[in-house]
Coordinates of C-alpha atoms and ligand atoms in Angstrom, one line a residue:
X7 CA 13.8 26.4 32.5
X8 CA 12.9 30.0 33.2
X9 CA 9.4 30.3 34.7
X10 CA 8.5 32.8 31.9
X11 CA 9.4 30.2 29.3
X12 CA 7.1 27.5 30.8
X13 CA 4.1 26.7 28.5
X14 CA 0.7 26.7 30.2
X15 CA -1.6 23.8 29.0
X16 CA -5.2 23.6 29.9
X17 CA -6.2 20.0 30.7
X18 CA -9.9 19.6 30.2
X19 CA -11.4 16.5 31.7
X20 CA -14.5 14.8 30.4
X21 CA -14.1 11.2 31.8
X22 CA -13.4 7.9 30.1
X23 CA -11.3 4.9 31.1
X24 CA -8.3 7.2 31.7
X25 CA -10.2 8.3 34.8
X26 CA -11.7 4.8 35.4
X27 CA -11.4 3.0 38.7
X28 CA -12.2 -0.7 39.5
X29 CA -10.8 -3.8 41.3
X30 CA -7.1 -3.1 42.1
X31 CA -4.7 -4.5 39.5
X32 CA -7.4 -5.5 37.0
X33 CA -7.9 -4.2 33.4
X34 CA -11.6 -5.0 33.3
X35 CA -14.8 -4.4 35.3
X36 CA -14.1 -0.8 36.1
X37 CA -16.3 2.4 36.0
X38 CA -15.2 5.1 33.6
X39 CA -14.8 8.7 34.6
X40 CA -14.4 8.3 38.3
X41 CA -11.0 9.8 39.1
X42 CA -10.3 13.6 39.0
X43 CA -7.7 14.3 36.4
X44 CA -5.5 16.0 39.1
X45 CA -4.9 12.5 40.5
X46 CA -3.6 11.3 37.2
X47 CA -1.5 14.4 36.8
X48 CA 0.0 13.7 40.3
X49 CA 1.2 10.4 39.0
X50 CA 3.4 12.2 36.3
X51 CA 6.1 13.9 38.3
X52 CA 8.1 14.3 35.0
X53 CA 5.8 17.3 34.1
X54 CA 7.0 19.2 37.2
X55 CA 9.0 22.3 36.3
X56 CA 8.6 21.6 32.6
X57 CA 5.0 22.7 32.0
X58 CA 2.4 24.6 33.9
X59 CA -1.1 22.9 34.0
X60 CA -4.5 24.5 34.5
X61 CA -7.3 21.9 35.0
X62 CA -10.9 22.5 33.8
X63 CA -13.4 19.9 34.9
X64 CA -16.2 19.6 32.3
X65 CA -17.5 16.1 32.9
X66 CA -17.0 12.6 34.4
X67 CA -18.6 10.7 31.6
X68 CA -18.4 7.3 30.0
X69 CA -18.0 8.7 26.5
X70 CA -20.9 6.6 25.2
X71 CA -23.1 9.2 27.0
X72 CA -21.5 12.3 25.4
X73 CA -24.1 14.6 23.7
X74 CA -24.3 17.7 21.6
X75 CA -24.9 19.6 24.9
X76 CA -21.4 18.5 26.0
X77 CA -19.9 19.4 22.6
X78 CA -21.4 22.9 23.0
X79 CA -19.8 23.3 26.5
X80 CA -16.5 22.1 25.1
X81 CA -16.7 24.4 22.1
X82 CA -17.4 27.4 24.3
X83 CA -14.6 26.5 26.7
X84 CA -11.9 25.9 24.0
X85 CA -12.8 29.1 22.2
X86 CA -12.5 31.0 25.5
X87 CA -9.1 29.4 26.2
X88 CA -8.1 30.3 22.6
X89 CA -8.5 34.0 23.5
X90 CA -6.8 33.6 26.9
X91 CA -3.1 34.8 26.5
X92 CA -2.0 32.6 29.5
X93 CA -3.0 29.4 27.7
X94 CA -0.6 27.9 25.0
X95 CA -2.5 24.7 24.2
X96 CA -5.4 22.4 25.3
X97 CA -5.6 18.7 26.1
X98 CA -9.0 17.0 26.4
X99 CA -9.1 13.7 28.3
X100 CA -11.9 11.6 26.8
X101 CA -13.2 8.0 26.7
X102 CA -11.9 5.9 23.8
X103 CA -15.3 4.5 22.7
X104 CA -16.4 7.7 21.0
X105 CA -13.1 9.6 20.8
X106 CA -13.3 9.3 17.0
X107 CA -16.7 11.0 16.9
X108 CA -15.8 13.8 19.3
X109 CA -12.4 14.5 17.7
X110 CA -14.0 14.7 14.2
X111 CA -16.8 16.9 15.4
X112 CA -14.5 19.3 17.4
X113 CA -12.1 19.4 14.4
X114 CA -15.0 20.9 12.4
X115 CA -16.6 23.3 14.9
X116 CA -13.8 24.8 17.0
X117 CA -12.7 28.2 15.9
X118 CA -9.2 27.8 17.3
X119 CA -5.6 27.8 16.1
X120 CA -3.9 26.8 19.3
X121 CA -3.1 23.1 19.7
X122 CA -6.1 21.0 20.8
X123 CA -5.0 17.4 21.7
X124 CA -7.3 14.6 22.8
X125 CA -6.2 11.5 24.7
X126 CA -7.5 8.7 26.8
X127 CA -6.6 5.2 27.9
X128 CA -7.6 1.6 27.4
X129 CA -6.8 0.6 31.0
X130 CA -8.3 2.2 34.1
X131 CA -6.2 4.1 36.5
X132 CA -6.4 1.2 39.0
X133 CA -4.9 -1.4 36.6
X134 CA -1.4 -2.9 37.2
X135 CA 0.0 -0.9 34.3
X136 CA -2.4 1.9 33.3
X137 CA -1.7 3.5 29.9
X138 CA -3.4 6.8 30.9
X139 CA -0.4 8.6 32.5
X140 CA 1.9 8.0 29.6
X141 CA -0.8 9.1 27.0
X142 CA -1.6 12.2 29.1
X143 CA 2.1 13.1 29.4
X144 CA 2.6 12.8 25.6
X145 CA -0.6 14.7 24.8
X146 CA 0.6 17.6 27.1
X147 CA 4.0 17.6 25.3
X148 CA 2.2 17.6 21.9
X149 CA -0.1 20.5 23.0
X150 CA 3.1 22.4 24.2
X151 CA 4.7 22.1 20.8
X152 CA 4.4 25.0 18.3
X153 CA 4.4 22.4 15.5
X154 CA 0.9 21.3 16.7
X155 CA -0.7 24.8 16.1
X156 CA -3.1 25.0 13.2
X157 CA -3.2 21.2 12.7
X158 CA -6.8 20.8 13.8
X159 CA -7.9 18.6 16.6
X160 CA -5.2 16.0 17.2
X161 CA -5.4 12.6 19.0
X162 CA -2.4 11.3 20.8
X163 CA -2.4 7.6 21.8
X164 CA 0.4 5.2 22.4
X165 CA 3.0 7.7 21.3
X166 CA 1.4 8.3 17.9
X167 CA -0.1 11.6 16.8
X168 CA -3.2 11.4 14.6
X169 CA -5.6 13.8 13.0
X170 CA -9.0 13.8 14.8
X171 CA -10.6 13.6 11.4
X172 CA -9.2 10.2 10.5
X173 CA -8.7 8.3 13.8
X174 CA -10.7 5.1 14.3
X175 CA -10.9 2.8 17.3
X176 CA -10.1 -0.6 15.9
X177 CA -9.5 -2.8 18.9
X178 CA -11.5 -3.3 22.1
X179 CA -8.7 -4.5 24.4
X180 CA -5.2 -3.5 23.2
X181 CA -3.5 -0.4 24.4
X182 CA -2.7 0.6 20.7
X183 CA -6.5 0.6 20.0
X184 CA -6.4 3.4 17.4
X185 CA -5.4 3.6 13.8
X186 CA -6.0 5.5 10.6
X187 CA -5.0 2.5 8.5
X188 CA -3.2 3.4 5.3
X189 CA -4.2 7.1 5.6
X190 CA -1.3 7.5 8.0
X191 CA -0.5 9.4 11.2
X192 CA 0.7 13.0 11.5
X193 CA 3.6 12.3 13.8
X194 CA 4.9 10.7 16.9
X195 CA 6.3 11.4 20.3
X196 CA 9.3 10.1 22.1
X197 CA 9.6 11.1 25.8
X198 CA 9.3 14.9 25.7
X199 CA 10.1 15.1 21.9
X200 CA 7.2 15.8 19.5
X201 CA 7.8 15.1 15.9
X202 CA 5.1 16.2 13.4
X203 CA 5.8 14.8 9.9
X204 CA 2.5 15.6 8.0
X205 CA -0.3 18.1 7.9
X206 CA -4.0 17.4 7.4
X207 CA -5.1 18.4 4.0
X208 CA -8.9 18.8 4.6
X209 CA -10.2 22.1 6.1
X210 CA -10.6 22.1 9.9
X211 CA -11.0 24.3 13.0
X212 CA -10.4 28.0 12.1
X213 CA -10.5 27.1 8.3
X214 CA -13.9 25.5 8.6
X215 CA -17.2 27.3 7.6
X216 CA -19.0 25.2 10.3
X217 CA -17.6 27.0 13.4
X218 CA -20.6 29.4 13.6
X219 CA -23.1 26.7 14.1
X220 CA -25.0 26.8 17.4
X221 CA -24.7 23.2 18.6
X222 CA -28.3 22.9 19.8
X223 CA -31.6 21.6 18.3
X224 CA -29.6 19.6 15.9
X225 CA -31.2 17.7 12.9
X226 CA -31.9 14.1 13.6
X227 CA -29.7 11.7 11.7
X228 CA -29.4 7.9 12.1
X229 CA -27.3 5.1 10.6
X230 CA -28.9 2.2 8.7
X231 CA -26.6 -0.9 8.8
X232 CA -26.6 -2.8 5.5
X233 CA -26.4 -6.6 5.2
X234 CA -27.6 -9.1 2.5
X235 CA -31.2 -9.1 3.9
X236 CA -31.5 -5.5 5.1
X237 CA -35.2 -4.8 5.6
X238 CA -36.5 -2.0 3.2
X239 CA -39.4 -1.5 5.7
X240 CA -37.0 -0.4 8.4
X241 CA -35.3 2.0 6.0
X242 CA -38.7 3.4 4.9
X243 CA -39.5 4.0 8.6
X244 CA -36.2 5.8 9.1
X245 CA -36.8 8.0 6.0
X246 CA -40.1 9.1 7.5
X247 CA -38.7 9.7 11.0
X248 CA -35.3 11.3 10.5
X249 CA -33.9 14.4 8.7
X250 CA -31.0 12.3 7.4
X251 CA -30.0 8.7 7.1
X252 CA -26.4 7.4 6.6
X253 CA -26.2 4.0 5.1
X254 CA -23.4 1.8 6.4
X255 CA -23.2 -0.1 3.1
X256 CA -21.3 -3.1 2.1
X257 CA -18.0 -2.7 0.0
X258 CA -17.7 0.8 -1.4
X259 CA -21.1 1.9 -0.2
X260 CA -23.3 -0.8 -1.8
X261 CA -26.7 -2.4 -0.9
X262 CA -29.1 -5.1 -2.0
X263 CA -31.5 -4.7 -4.9
X264 CA -34.6 -4.2 -2.6
X265 CA -32.8 -1.2 -0.9
X266 CA -31.8 0.2 -4.3
X267 CA -35.4 0.0 -5.5
X268 CA -36.7 1.8 -2.4
X269 CA -34.1 4.6 -2.8
X270 CA -34.7 4.9 -6.6
X271 CA -38.4 5.5 -5.9
X272 CA -38.0 7.7 -2.9
X273 CA -39.2 11.3 -3.4
X274 CA -39.2 12.6 0.2
X275 CA -37.1 15.1 2.1
X276 CA -34.8 12.9 4.1
X277 CA -31.1 13.3 3.1
X278 CA -29.4 10.0 2.3
X279 CA -25.7 9.5 2.6
X280 CA -23.9 6.4 1.3
X281 CA -21.1 5.3 3.5
X282 CA -19.5 1.9 4.2
X283 CA -19.3 -0.5 7.0
X284 CA -15.6 -1.3 6.0
X285 CA -12.9 0.2 8.3
X286 CA -11.0 1.5 5.2
X287 CA -12.8 2.5 2.1
X288 CA -13.6 5.3 -0.4
X289 CA -17.2 5.8 -1.3
X290 CA -17.7 7.7 -4.6
X291 CA -20.9 8.5 -6.5
X292 CA -22.1 5.2 -7.9
X293 CA -23.9 5.1 -11.3
X294 CA -24.5 1.4 -10.6
X295 CA -26.0 1.5 -7.1
X296 CA -27.4 5.0 -7.3
X297 CA -28.0 5.7 -11.0
X298 CA -30.3 8.8 -10.3
X299 CA -27.9 10.4 -7.8
X300 CA -30.3 10.2 -4.9
X301 CA -27.5 9.9 -2.3
X302 CA -24.5 11.9 -1.2
X303 CA -21.3 9.8 -1.0
X304 CA -19.3 10.0 2.2
X305 CA -15.9 9.4 0.5
X306 CA -13.5 8.4 3.3
X307 CA -15.8 9.0 6.3
X308 CA -17.1 6.2 8.4
X309 CA -20.9 6.1 9.0
X310 CA -20.5 7.5 12.5
X311 CA -18.4 10.4 11.3
X312 CA -20.6 10.9 8.2
X313 CA -23.6 11.2 10.6
X314 CA -22.0 14.1 12.4
X315 CA -21.0 15.9 9.2
X316 CA -24.5 15.4 7.8
X317 CA -26.0 16.9 11.1
X318 CA -23.8 20.0 10.8
X319 CA -24.4 20.4 7.1
X320 CA -28.2 20.1 7.5
X321 CA -28.1 22.6 10.4
X322 CA -26.0 25.1 8.3
X323 CA -27.5 24.6 4.8
X324 CA -30.9 23.0 5.4
X325 CA -31.8 20.3 2.7
X326 CA -29.6 21.9 0.0
X327 CA -28.1 18.7 -1.5
X328 CA -25.4 20.4 -3.5
X329 CA -24.1 22.3 -0.5
X330 CA -24.2 19.1 1.6
X331 CA -22.3 17.3 -1.2
X332 CA -19.7 20.0 -1.1
X333 CA -19.3 19.6 2.6
X334 CA -18.4 15.9 2.1
X335 CA -15.9 16.9 -0.6
X336 CA -14.4 19.6 1.5
X337 CA -14.1 18.2 5.0
Ligands
SIN669 C1 -15.4 5.4 27.5 O1 -15.3 5.6 26.3 O2 -15.7 6.4 28.2 C2 -15.1 4.1 28.1 C3 -14.1 3.3 27.4 C4 -12.7 3.9 27.3 O3 -12.5 5.0 27.6 O4 -11.8 3.1 26.8

């Protein structure tokens, strides 16, 4: 390949199991985010002469510790690389535990059109058969493909290409840990081939109205997990303390009578979103559980994704319930 035709991909490292090290040959008992991404790239000679890589080291985190400060740093860097004519696409290496949160958040706040692809691994770099190098290779190929432009933040894992909006970690051990259930994937990779077969429908990245938000001093939003004996006193405490509460309801966003009574009589400022603890669900307005329309339904979003959207919506629109509702319908 002519050197001028080589694509240049920015590989942005944040940590995770993909950079984990531990007892040699073992899948467990490792520390995430230890190894510089250059060492993982060294183990993929297949990239040599096919793509040019520029590494940006942002963090060496276990993704459970990622914060809005880190999101702000990532946003600034990705938007700088968007304007850099030398860069064709971006790959972010990230822990799998909160990949679904970060991919969803970045999908809403990055003002970019170039491909942004996230990946990680379930096994550390010191395992007998680490999955990181294969995932990183396929993420780089995906970020090099013109078909990945304007698709929002993508996640590549185990050869599958997903929208960062819909991805969910569903297994704590298997290397195919991610899925979007029946909502489907956007495409797949095979060696260096990238095949995109669908586009995300909901607004994202450069189409989003949330890209101008300063990701600092964010509203405080927590998740209230519903079960058959959920304590209304705990929810009352949360309604006092937080700007927003997302309920991880049963079924299609349901809750016991005692919780319903509390919500029915609540006149305060805290914004309530009804989501569901099910991995696959659609939560609509409910004349049965919320006859006075006190809550905003999360539709397809999990409680952890609904929390992030509610934070962004509160930051952008304050406590304007109609505008917040529209955000959940739009994104
Ligand atoms: C992490 O999320 O940083 C650790 C777990 C993983 O990457 O699989």
